[in-house]
Amino acid sequence: MRNVLWYLGFLSLISLLYFVKGDPGYLLYLSFLMFFFTYNAKDERVEINEGKAARNAFLYMMITSAVCIAYVSLSKNIAFYQWGFAIVVTGALVVCVLSFKYYENKGDVK
């Protein structure tokens, strides 16, 4: 069975609602395009590599969310909160998928 992570790439179609509604929040769903890169993943190491990639994404989320919350708190710029949330979620998806592809190509299981 092929890796099922690439099905998450179809969530990027929700970003087409930007052209209907005009809300830039829908552009956040474009980050799900990265999951199409996981289609050719090898089945033997998928779970191990997903765990490593999720760890990297978790660390990214903790660091960037702390920075974004501190910035909003110190600058009193509440309008940045929406963009900070988008940066955290989109970046976590990108870090997760790129880490997953790196571990797949590296081929080292430890």
mmCIF file with all atom_site columns, C-alpha atoms in Angstrom:
data_model
loop_
_atom_site.group_PDB
_atom_site.id
_atom_site.type_symbol
_atom_site.label_atom_id
_atom_site.label_alt_id
_atom_site.label_comp_id
_atom_site.label_asym_id
_atom_site.label_entity_id
_atom_site.label_seq_id
_atom_site.pdbx_PDB_ins_code
_atom_site.Cartn_x
_atom_site.Cartn_y
_atom_site.Cartn_z
_atom_site.occupancy
_atom_site.B_iso_or_equiv
_atom_site.pdbx_formal_charge
_atom_site.auth_seq_id
_atom_site.auth_comp_id
_atom_site.auth_asym_id
_atom_site.auth_atom_id
_atom_site.pdbx_PDB_model_num
ATOM 1   C CA . MET A 1 1   ? 0.000   0.000  0.000  1.00 0.00 ? 1   MET A CA 1
ATOM 2   C CA . ARG A 1 2   ? 1.340   3.415  -0.910 1.00 0.00 ? 2   ARG A CA 1
ATOM 3   C CA . ASN A 1 3   ? 1.936   5.957  1.789  1.00 0.00 ? 3   ASN A CA 1
ATOM 4   C CA . VAL A 1 4   ? -1.389  7.563  2.667  1.00 0.00 ? 4   VAL A CA 1
ATOM 5   C CA . LEU A 1 5   ? 0.142   10.887 3.734  1.00 0.00 ? 5   LEU A CA 1
ATOM 6   C CA . TRP A 1 6   ? -0.090  12.219 0.207  1.00 0.00 ? 6   TRP A CA 1
ATOM 7   C CA . TYR A 1 7   ? -3.902  12.259 0.503  1.00 0.00 ? 7   TYR A CA 1
ATOM 8   C CA . LEU A 1 8   ? -3.508  15.246 2.832  1.00 0.00 ? 8   LEU A CA 1
ATOM 9   C CA . GLY A 1 9   ? -2.333  17.185 -0.210 1.00 0.00 ? 9   GLY A CA 1
ATOM 10  C CA . PHE A 1 10  ? -5.913  17.311 -1.435 1.00 0.00 ? 10  PHE A CA 1
ATOM 11  C CA . LEU A 1 11  ? -6.743  19.635 1.480  1.00 0.00 ? 11  LEU A CA 1
ATOM 12  C CA . SER A 1 12  ? -4.938  22.298 -0.507 1.00 0.00 ? 12  SER A CA 1
ATOM 13  C CA . LEU A 1 13  ? -8.021  22.539 -2.732 1.00 0.00 ? 13  LEU A CA 1
ATOM 14  C CA . ILE A 1 14  ? -9.724  24.428 0.098  1.00 0.00 ? 14  ILE A CA 1
ATOM 15  C CA . SER A 1 15  ? -7.416  27.341 -0.753 1.00 0.00 ? 15  SER A CA 1
ATOM 16  C CA . LEU A 1 16  ? -9.517  27.903 -3.879 1.00 0.00 ? 16  LEU A CA 1
ATOM 17  C CA . LEU A 1 17  ? -12.110 29.463 -1.587 1.00 0.00 ? 17  LEU A CA 1
ATOM 18  C CA . TYR A 1 18  ? -9.806  32.490 -1.483 1.00 0.00 ? 18  TYR A CA 1
ATOM 19  C CA . PHE A 1 19  ? -10.978 33.385 -4.985 1.00 0.00 ? 19  PHE A CA 1
ATOM 20  C CA . VAL A 1 20  ? -14.619 33.045 -3.928 1.00 0.00 ? 20  VAL A CA 1
ATOM 21  C CA . LYS A 1 21  ? -14.534 34.711 -0.504 1.00 0.00 ? 21  LYS A CA 1
ATOM 22  C CA . GLY A 1 22  ? -11.428 36.903 -0.824 1.00 0.00 ? 22  GLY A CA 1
ATOM 23  C CA . ASP A 1 23  ? -10.252 35.986 2.694  1.00 0.00 ? 23  ASP A CA 1
ATOM 24  C CA . PRO A 1 24  ? -6.454  35.464 2.771  1.00 0.00 ? 24  PRO A CA 1
ATOM 25  C CA . GLY A 1 25  ? -6.899  32.955 5.602  1.00 0.00 ? 25  GLY A CA 1
ATOM 26  C CA . TYR A 1 26  ? -7.799  30.340 3.019  1.00 0.00 ? 26  TYR A CA 1
ATOM 27  C CA . LEU A 1 27  ? -4.317  30.614 1.536  1.00 0.00 ? 27  LEU A CA 1
ATOM 28  C CA . LEU A 1 28  ? -3.061  28.770 4.617  1.00 0.00 ? 28  LEU A CA 1
ATOM 29  C CA . TYR A 1 29  ? -4.333  25.571 3.030  1.00 0.00 ? 29  TYR A CA 1
ATOM 30  C CA . LEU A 1 30  ? -1.759  25.902 0.251  1.00 0.00 ? 30  LEU A CA 1
ATOM 31  C CA . SER A 1 31  ? 0.789   24.500 2.695  1.00 0.00 ? 31  SER A CA 1
ATOM 32  C CA . PHE A 1 32  ? -0.879  21.090 2.350  1.00 0.00 ? 32  PHE A CA 1
ATOM 33  C CA . LEU A 1 33  ? 0.570   20.907 -1.179 1.00 0.00 ? 33  LEU A CA 1
ATOM 34  C CA . MET A 1 34  ? 3.786   19.694 0.434  1.00 0.00 ? 34  MET A CA 1
ATOM 35  C CA . PHE A 1 35  ? 2.183   16.347 1.263  1.00 0.00 ? 35  PHE A CA 1
ATOM 36  C CA . PHE A 1 36  ? 2.114   15.407 -2.419 1.00 0.00 ? 36  PHE A CA 1
ATOM 37  C CA . PHE A 1 37  ? 5.894   14.946 -2.139 1.00 0.00 ? 37  PHE A CA 1
ATOM 38  C CA . THR A 1 38  ? 5.389   11.930 0.147  1.00 0.00 ? 38  THR A CA 1
ATOM 39  C CA . TYR A 1 39  ? 3.814   9.750  -2.554 1.00 0.00 ? 39  TYR A CA 1
ATOM 40  C CA . ASN A 1 40  ? 6.876   7.626  -3.291 1.00 0.00 ? 40  ASN A CA 1
ATOM 41  C CA . ALA A 1 41  ? 7.741   6.921  0.340  1.00 0.00 ? 41  ALA A CA 1
ATOM 42  C CA . LYS A 1 42  ? 9.032   3.456  1.143  1.00 0.00 ? 42  LYS A CA 1
ATOM 43  C CA . ASP A 1 43  ? 6.698   1.498  3.395  1.00 0.00 ? 43  ASP A CA 1
ATOM 44  C CA . GLU A 1 44  ? 9.311   -0.119 5.655  1.00 0.00 ? 44  GLU A CA 1
ATOM 45  C CA . ARG A 1 45  ? 10.571  3.052  7.289  1.00 0.00 ? 45  ARG A CA 1
ATOM 46  C CA . VAL A 1 46  ? 7.533   5.293  6.996  1.00 0.00 ? 46  VAL A CA 1
ATOM 47  C CA . GLU A 1 47  ? 6.514   5.130  10.654 1.00 0.00 ? 47  GLU A CA 1
ATOM 48  C CA . ILE A 1 48  ? 10.037  5.794  11.928 1.00 0.00 ? 48  ILE A CA 1
ATOM 49  C CA . ASN A 1 49  ? 10.556  8.687  9.536  1.00 0.00 ? 49  ASN A CA 1
ATOM 50  C CA . GLU A 1 50  ? 7.121   10.139 10.330 1.00 0.00 ? 50  GLU A CA 1
ATOM 51  C CA . GLY A 1 51  ? 8.050   10.145 14.008 1.00 0.00 ? 51  GLY A CA 1
ATOM 52  C CA . LYS A 1 52  ? 11.321  11.945 13.354 1.00 0.00 ? 52  LYS A CA 1
ATOM 53  C CA . ALA A 1 53  ? 9.638   14.475 11.062 1.00 0.00 ? 53  ALA A CA 1
ATOM 54  C CA . ALA A 1 54  ? 6.837   15.098 13.563 1.00 0.00 ? 54  ALA A CA 1
ATOM 55  C CA . ARG A 1 55  ? 9.446   15.734 16.260 1.00 0.00 ? 55  ARG A CA 1
ATOM 56  C CA . ASN A 1 56  ? 11.099  18.376 14.098 1.00 0.00 ? 56  ASN A CA 1
ATOM 57  C CA . ALA A 1 57  ? 7.736   20.003 13.359 1.00 0.00 ? 57  ALA A CA 1
ATOM 58  C CA . PHE A 1 58  ? 6.854   20.000 17.067 1.00 0.00 ? 58  PHE A CA 1
ATOM 59  C CA . LEU A 1 59  ? 10.102  21.764 17.953 1.00 0.00 ? 59  LEU A CA 1
ATOM 60  C CA . TYR A 1 60  ? 9.479   24.321 15.208 1.00 0.00 ? 60  TYR A CA 1
ATOM 61  C CA . MET A 1 61  ? 5.956   24.961 16.504 1.00 0.00 ? 61  MET A CA 1
ATOM 62  C CA . MET A 1 62  ? 7.103   25.447 20.088 1.00 0.00 ? 62  MET A CA 1
ATOM 63  C CA . ILE A 1 63  ? 9.822   27.915 19.150 1.00 0.00 ? 63  ILE A CA 1
ATOM 64  C CA . THR A 1 64  ? 7.863   29.973 16.613 1.00 0.00 ? 64  THR A CA 1
ATOM 65  C CA . SER A 1 65  ? 4.672   30.085 18.656 1.00 0.00 ? 65  SER A CA 1
ATOM 66  C CA . ALA A 1 66  ? 6.621   31.337 21.680 1.00 0.00 ? 66  ALA A CA 1
ATOM 67  C CA . VAL A 1 67  ? 8.262   34.024 19.547 1.00 0.00 ? 67  VAL A CA 1
ATOM 68  C CA . CYS A 1 68  ? 4.948   35.053 17.943 1.00 0.00 ? 68  CYS A CA 1
ATOM 69  C CA . ILE A 1 69  ? 3.101   35.196 21.270 1.00 0.00 ? 69  ILE A CA 1
ATOM 70  C CA . ALA A 1 70  ? 5.908   37.206 22.845 1.00 0.00 ? 70  ALA A CA 1
ATOM 71  C CA . TYR A 1 71  ? 5.887   39.618 19.895 1.00 0.00 ? 71  TYR A CA 1
ATOM 72  C CA . VAL A 1 72  ? 2.117   40.123 20.096 1.00 0.00 ? 72  VAL A CA 1
ATOM 73  C CA . SER A 1 73  ? 2.315   40.579 23.853 1.00 0.00 ? 73  SER A CA 1
ATOM 74  C CA . LEU A 1 74  ? 5.161   43.074 23.779 1.00 0.00 ? 74  LEU A CA 1
ATOM 75  C CA . SER A 1 75  ? 4.074   45.095 20.759 1.00 0.00 ? 75  SER A CA 1
ATOM 76  C CA . LYS A 1 76  ? 0.330   45.033 21.529 1.00 0.00 ? 76  LYS A CA 1
ATOM 77  C CA . ASN A 1 77  ? -0.195  44.379 17.813 1.00 0.00 ? 77  ASN A CA 1
ATOM 78  C CA . ILE A 1 78  ? -3.148  41.993 17.970 1.00 0.00 ? 78  ILE A CA 1
ATOM 79  C CA . ALA A 1 79  ? -3.517  42.056 14.175 1.00 0.00 ? 79  ALA A CA 1
ATOM 80  C CA . PHE A 1 80  ? -0.265  40.077 13.895 1.00 0.00 ? 80  PHE A CA 1
ATOM 81  C CA . TYR A 1 81  ? -1.796  37.191 15.852 1.00 0.00 ? 81  TYR A CA 1
ATOM 82  C CA . GLN A 1 82  ? -3.614  35.913 12.750 1.00 0.00 ? 82  GLN A CA 1
ATOM 83  C CA . TRP A 1 83  ? -0.416  36.010 10.695 1.00 0.00 ? 83  TRP A CA 1
ATOM 84  C CA . GLY A 1 84  ? 1.587   34.478 13.511 1.00 0.00 ? 84  GLY A CA 1
ATOM 85  C CA . PHE A 1 85  ? -0.807  31.546 13.651 1.00 0.00 ? 85  PHE A CA 1
ATOM 86  C CA . ALA A 1 86  ? -0.487  31.099 9.890  1.00 0.00 ? 86  ALA A CA 1
ATOM 87  C CA . ILE A 1 87  ? 3.312   31.183 10.145 1.00 0.00 ? 87  ILE A CA 1
ATOM 88  C CA . VAL A 1 88  ? 3.291   28.535 12.867 1.00 0.00 ? 88  VAL A CA 1
ATOM 89  C CA . VAL A 1 89  ? 0.920   26.123 11.120 1.00 0.00 ? 89  VAL A CA 1
ATOM 90  C CA . THR A 1 90  ? 2.297   26.543 7.609  1.00 0.00 ? 90  THR A CA 1
ATOM 91  C CA . GLY A 1 91  ? 5.877   26.325 8.779  1.00 0.00 ? 91  GLY A CA 1
ATOM 92  C CA . ALA A 1 92  ? 5.171   23.192 10.809 1.00 0.00 ? 92  ALA A CA 1
ATOM 93  C CA . LEU A 1 93  ? 3.672   21.474 7.779  1.00 0.00 ? 93  LEU A CA 1
ATOM 94  C CA . VAL A 1 94  ? 6.610   22.473 5.611  1.00 0.00 ? 94  VAL A CA 1
ATOM 95  C CA . VAL A 1 95  ? 9.179   21.393 8.210  1.00 0.00 ? 95  VAL A CA 1
ATOM 96  C CA . CYS A 1 96  ? 7.401   18.073 8.722  1.00 0.00 ? 96  CYS A CA 1
ATOM 97  C CA . VAL A 1 97  ? 7.233   17.178 5.041  1.00 0.00 ? 97  VAL A CA 1
ATOM 98  C CA . LEU A 1 98  ? 10.743  18.364 4.203  1.00 0.00 ? 98  LEU A CA 1
ATOM 99  C CA . SER A 1 99  ? 12.139  16.461 7.188  1.00 0.00 ? 99  SER A CA 1
ATOM 100 C CA . PHE A 1 100 ? 10.213  13.379 6.114  1.00 0.00 ? 100 PHE A CA 1
ATOM 101 C CA . LYS A 1 101 ? 11.637  13.588 2.602  1.00 0.00 ? 101 LYS A CA 1
ATOM 102 C CA . TYR A 1 102 ? 15.141  14.113 3.996  1.00 0.00 ? 102 TYR A CA 1
ATOM 103 C CA . TYR A 1 103 ? 14.904  11.009 6.187  1.00 0.00 ? 103 TYR A CA 1
ATOM 104 C CA . GLU A 1 104 ? 13.462  8.988  3.291  1.00 0.00 ? 104 GLU A CA 1
ATOM 105 C CA . ASN A 1 105 ? 16.288  9.981  0.973  1.00 0.00 ? 105 ASN A CA 1
ATOM 106 C CA . LYS A 1 106 ? 18.951  9.542  3.632  1.00 0.00 ? 106 LYS A CA 1
ATOM 107 C CA . GLY A 1 107 ? 17.943  5.921  4.200  1.00 0.00 ? 107 GLY A CA 1
ATOM 108 C CA . ASP A 1 108 ? 19.545  5.701  7.625  1.00 0.00 ? 108 ASP A CA 1
ATOM 109 C CA . VAL A 1 109 ? 17.432  4.034  10.308 1.00 0.00 ? 109 VAL A CA 1
ATOM 110 C CA . LYS A 1 110 ? 18.599  4.640  13.877 1.00 0.00 ? 110 LYS A CA 1
#
